[in-house]
Amino acid sequence: MALLVKKIKGTEDILPRQSYKWQFIEKVMSEEAKVYGFKEIRTPVFEQTELFRRGVGEGTDVVQKEMYTFETKGGESLTLRPEGTAGAARALLEHNLINDGLPIKAYYFTTCYRYEKPQAGRQREFHQFGLEVYGAQDALSDAELICAANSIFERLQLRNIRLEINSIGCPECRKNYHKALKEYFEGHKDTLCGTCLTRLEKNPMRILDCKSPVCKEIAANAPKILDFLCDDCKEHFDKVQKYLTAAEIPFTVNPSIVRGLDYYTNTVFEFIADGIGAQSTVCGGGRYNGLIEELGGNPLPSLGFAIGLERLLMVMDAQNIEISSPESPALYIAALGDAAQVKAFSMAKTLREAGLEAQFDIVGRGLKAQMKYADKIGSKFTLVLGDNEIAENKAKLKNMSTSEQKDISLGEDFMQEFFAALIESETNPALSL
Ligand code: HAM
């Protein structure tokens, strides 16, 4: 087959045979969000480019190199969201959600768009689940947020996922830190990569995030932000650690975590999993006390995180965490002849009203082909209906995995008898919806 149109590089289709895995993790995540008090927010896929310039930050890779930005016919510059935090913050301000009472807790599932070089765990369109908390300054809120991410990973039975935290302080601590970093990196100007030379001028902390081995080696001995925290920021970070310890959530302090987006202040964190290659950060987040003000609101201490769903599923696959495949149809009704087809239709309707998946022939196949199809879709039971069965008001119910057959009434007792047969055949140990 010569395919005329193909999917765009860096995008993936989620097919009917895979979507149950997505539905499963989405269900776990929204249930966890709910017990932590979060309500869903949905924002548009595109926003004014200015939102991300201001929110995510002019100097970030995301804004400088990775945004899908286009001009509308009306001459307006729009951008496909590269992440979910800026859009949610815009909506908070635009709808004055602050009046609903603080703190506000919102969760979202979004597609995100970044023009990055695709590789395992890195796509141009990808999915995030995120939590955002607005109007909470206490270190308890940092710990609670991290605890929510941890609960999700625990419920999904993830192993070997480590939590790394850091504090990048407030703008005041960072002023001194930038100065020290600049001085340090100035001494290595000859060896830094071209991108880092620009970073040196604009935001030397970005150099700590560079993937080039040479820059990495230089960065290893750079001054550490934790030595530059002011008393308040230090106290905040100490408390976050104290609360995490009290909640028995293991973590390590990694002073090289700076995160790639400009809005962060104070606590930043990542959950990192082994076994899925270089793109191993499954979840990233932190506090962003300056973002709401940056977008025109009054200062509002806020924080959040996002989990990359593709990466999460990769980890689950790598760790052989089984998610139960979708329930197969309870019953396939193979019908021959007009009267049988009408009966099959009405029986399927009754079964569906009771919440069971039932199927019958809608494409005009012969009996043999119908049975083959029932087998292919994995139907648990089949029922063959012809003129005789209709006349006698009973038919043979076949258990497709044991090939056992037994008579079943097509009258009033049908549902009761069918439920009994179904319950008798149930066994399923995997994680399921
Ligand atoms: P981020 O670290 O840019 O943070 O992305 C969060 C997660 O999204 C990453 O840890 C990763 O799992 C996934 N991710 C990022 N880029 C890609 C990609 N190209 N392909 C596949 N997965 C990817 C943020 O986006 C922040 N908005 C998180 C946040 C929310 N901070 C506060 N609130």
PDB file of N, CA, C and O in Angstrom, residues 253-279:
ATOM      1  N   VAL A 253      19.443  15.192  47.742  1.00  0.00           N
ATOM      2  CA  VAL A 253      19.596  16.588  47.332  1.00  0.00           C
ATOM      3  C   VAL A 253      20.627  16.609  46.217  1.00  0.00           C
ATOM      4  O   VAL A 253      21.740  16.111  46.375  1.00  0.00           O
ATOM      5  N   ASN A 254      20.207  17.112  45.064  1.00  0.00           N
ATOM      6  CA  ASN A 254      21.123  17.185  43.924  1.00  0.00           C
ATOM      7  C   ASN A 254      21.245  18.648  43.499  1.00  0.00           C
ATOM      8  O   ASN A 254      20.377  19.199  42.844  1.00  0.00           O
ATOM      9  N   PRO A 255      22.369  19.279  43.896  1.00  0.00           N
ATOM     10  CA  PRO A 255      22.500  20.724  43.643  1.00  0.00           C
ATOM     11  C   PRO A 255      22.603  21.072  42.164  1.00  0.00           C
ATOM     12  O   PRO A 255      22.548  22.238  41.811  1.00  0.00           O
ATOM     13  N   SER A 256      22.728  20.080  41.301  1.00  0.00           N
ATOM     14  CA  SER A 256      22.845  20.438  39.880  1.00  0.00           C
ATOM     15  C   SER A 256      21.485  20.483  39.173  1.00  0.00           C
ATOM     16  O   SER A 256      21.404  20.802  37.994  1.00  0.00           O
ATOM     17  N   ILE A 257      20.398  20.163  39.906  1.00  0.00           N
ATOM     18  CA  ILE A 257      19.079  20.302  39.267  1.00  0.00           C
ATOM     19  C   ILE A 257      18.713  21.775  39.214  1.00  0.00           C
ATOM     20  O   ILE A 257      18.541  22.424  40.252  1.00  0.00           O
ATOM     21  N   VAL A 258      18.611  22.321  37.992  1.00  0.00           N
ATOM     22  CA  VAL A 258      18.227  23.739  37.883  1.00  0.00           C
ATOM     23  C   VAL A 258      16.930  23.893  37.093  1.00  0.00           C
ATOM     24  O   VAL A 258      16.291  24.924  37.129  1.00  0.00           O
ATOM     25  N   ARG A 259      16.539  22.827  36.340  1.00  0.00           N
ATOM     26  CA  ARG A 259      15.321  22.842  35.517  1.00  0.00           C
ATOM     27  C   ARG A 259      15.482  23.795  34.331  1.00  0.00           C
ATOM     28  O   ARG A 259      16.215  24.772  34.394  1.00  0.00           O
ATOM     29  N   GLY A 260      14.787  23.471  33.248  1.00  0.00           N
ATOM     30  CA  GLY A 260      15.017  24.221  32.008  1.00  0.00           C
ATOM     31  C   GLY A 260      14.089  25.404  31.773  1.00  0.00           C
ATOM     32  O   GLY A 260      14.127  26.012  30.718  1.00  0.00           O
ATOM     33  N   LEU A 261      13.227  25.720  32.739  1.00  0.00           N
ATOM     34  CA  LEU A 261      12.251  26.791  32.515  1.00  0.00           C
ATOM     35  C   LEU A 261      12.518  27.908  33.518  1.00  0.00           C
ATOM     36  O   LEU A 261      12.889  27.642  34.663  1.00  0.00           O
ATOM     37  N   ASP A 262      12.313  29.154  33.081  1.00  0.00           N
ATOM     38  CA  ASP A 262      12.753  30.297  33.888  1.00  0.00           C
ATOM     39  C   ASP A 262      11.923  30.592  35.128  1.00  0.00           C
ATOM     40  O   ASP A 262      12.355  31.324  35.999  1.00  0.00           O
ATOM     41  N   TYR A 263      10.694  30.055  35.198  1.00  0.00           N
ATOM     42  CA  TYR A 263       9.817  30.549  36.266  1.00  0.00           C
ATOM     43  C   TYR A 263      10.115  29.990  37.654  1.00  0.00           C
ATOM     44  O   TYR A 263       9.542  30.431  38.642  1.00  0.00           O
ATOM     45  N   TYR A 264      11.010  29.021  37.747  1.00  0.00           N
ATOM     46  CA  TYR A 264      11.199  28.371  39.060  1.00  0.00           C
ATOM     47  C   TYR A 264      11.905  29.242  40.083  1.00  0.00           C
ATOM     48  O   TYR A 264      12.782  30.045  39.757  1.00  0.00           O
ATOM     49  N   THR A 265      11.491  29.067  41.334  1.00  0.00           N
ATOM     50  CA  THR A 265      12.150  29.693  42.487  1.00  0.00           C
ATOM     51  C   THR A 265      12.156  28.629  43.596  1.00  0.00           C
ATOM     52  O   THR A 265      11.289  27.753  43.601  1.00  0.00           O
ATOM     53  N   ASN A 266      13.097  28.701  44.490  1.00  0.00           N
ATOM     54  CA  ASN A 266      13.153  27.778  45.642  1.00  0.00           C
ATOM     55  C   ASN A 266      13.159  26.301  45.227  1.00  0.00           C
ATOM     56  O   ASN A 266      13.941  25.915  44.358  1.00  0.00           O
ATOM     57  N   THR A 267      12.217  25.528  45.778  1.00  0.00           N
ATOM     58  CA  THR A 267      12.281  24.075  45.582  1.00  0.00           C
ATOM     59  C   THR A 267      12.109  23.664  44.119  1.00  0.00           C
ATOM     60  O   THR A 267      11.163  24.102  43.457  1.00  0.00           O
ATOM     61  N   VAL A 268      13.005  22.827  43.633  1.00  0.00           N
ATOM     62  CA  VAL A 268      12.805  22.173  42.330  1.00  0.00           C
ATOM     63  C   VAL A 268      13.043  20.684  42.544  1.00  0.00           C
ATOM     64  O   VAL A 268      13.792  20.296  43.444  1.00  0.00           O
ATOM     65  N   PHE A 269      12.390  19.861  41.744  1.00  0.00           N
ATOM     66  CA  PHE A 269      12.567  18.412  41.940  1.00  0.00           C
ATOM     67  C   PHE A 269      12.313  17.638  40.657  1.00  0.00           C
ATOM     68  O   PHE A 269      11.649  18.123  39.732  1.00  0.00           O
ATOM     69  N   GLU A 270      12.884  16.449  40.617  1.00  0.00           N
ATOM     70  CA  GLU A 270      12.654  15.548  39.487  1.00  0.00           C
ATOM     71  C   GLU A 270      12.549  14.118  40.010  1.00  0.00           C
ATOM     72  O   GLU A 270      13.220  13.763  40.986  1.00  0.00           O
ATOM     73  N   PHE A 271      11.701  13.337  39.367  1.00  0.00           N
ATOM     74  CA  PHE A 271      11.677  11.892  39.603  1.00  0.00           C
ATOM     75  C   PHE A 271      12.335  11.253  38.394  1.00  0.00           C
ATOM     76  O   PHE A 271      11.912  11.496  37.251  1.00  0.00           O
ATOM     77  N   ILE A 272      13.365  10.459  38.655  1.00  0.00           N
ATOM     78  CA  ILE A 272      14.159   9.911  37.572  1.00  0.00           C
ATOM     79  C   ILE A 272      14.118   8.383  37.633  1.00  0.00           C
ATOM     80  O   ILE A 272      14.271   7.798  38.708  1.00  0.00           O
ATOM     81  N   ALA A 273      13.888   7.773  36.475  1.00  0.00           N
ATOM     82  CA  ALA A 273      13.791   6.299  36.443  1.00  0.00           C
ATOM     83  C   ALA A 273      14.940   5.736  35.619  1.00  0.00           C
ATOM     84  O   ALA A 273      15.331   6.333  34.619  1.00  0.00           O
ATOM     85  N   ASP A 274      15.453   4.616  36.034  1.00  0.00           N
ATOM     86  CA  ASP A 274      16.505   3.966  35.246  1.00  0.00           C
ATOM     87  C   ASP A 274      15.865   3.022  34.236  1.00  0.00           C
ATOM     88  O   ASP A 274      14.719   2.618  34.391  1.00  0.00           O
ATOM     89  N   GLY A 275      16.621   2.711  33.211  1.00  0.00           N
ATOM     90  CA  GLY A 275      16.182   1.653  32.292  1.00  0.00           C
ATOM     91  C   GLY A 275      15.411   2.131  31.080  1.00  0.00           C
ATOM     92  O   GLY A 275      14.902   1.328  30.307  1.00  0.00           O
ATOM     93  N   ILE A 276      15.292   3.464  30.871  1.00  0.00           N
ATOM     94  CA  ILE A 276      14.594   3.922  29.662  1.00  0.00           C
ATOM     95  C   ILE A 276      15.482   4.826  28.812  1.00  0.00           C
ATOM     96  O   ILE A 276      15.005   5.574  27.972  1.00  0.00           O
ATOM     97  N   GLY A 277      16.785   4.784  29.056  1.00  0.00           N
ATOM     98  CA  GLY A 277      17.709   5.566  28.240  1.00  0.00           C
ATOM     99  C   GLY A 277      17.941   6.959  28.787  1.00  0.00           C
ATOM    100  O   GLY A 277      17.684   7.235  29.959  1.00  0.00           O
ATOM    101  N   ALA A 278      18.422   7.841  27.887  1.00  0.00           N
ATOM    102  CA  ALA A 278      18.879   9.168  28.319  1.00  0.00           C
ATOM    103  C   ALA A 278      17.738  10.038  28.835  1.00  0.00           C
ATOM    104  O   ALA A 278      17.938  10.851  29.737  1.00  0.00           O
ATOM    105  N   GLN A 279      16.552   9.881  28.269  1.00  0.00           N
ATOM    106  CA  GLN A 279      15.420  10.742  28.682  1.00  0.00           C
ATOM    107  C   GLN A 279      14.735  10.097  29.888  1.00  0.00           C
ATOM    108  O   GLN A 279      13.662   9.509  29.779  1.00  0.00           O
TER     109      GLN A 279
END
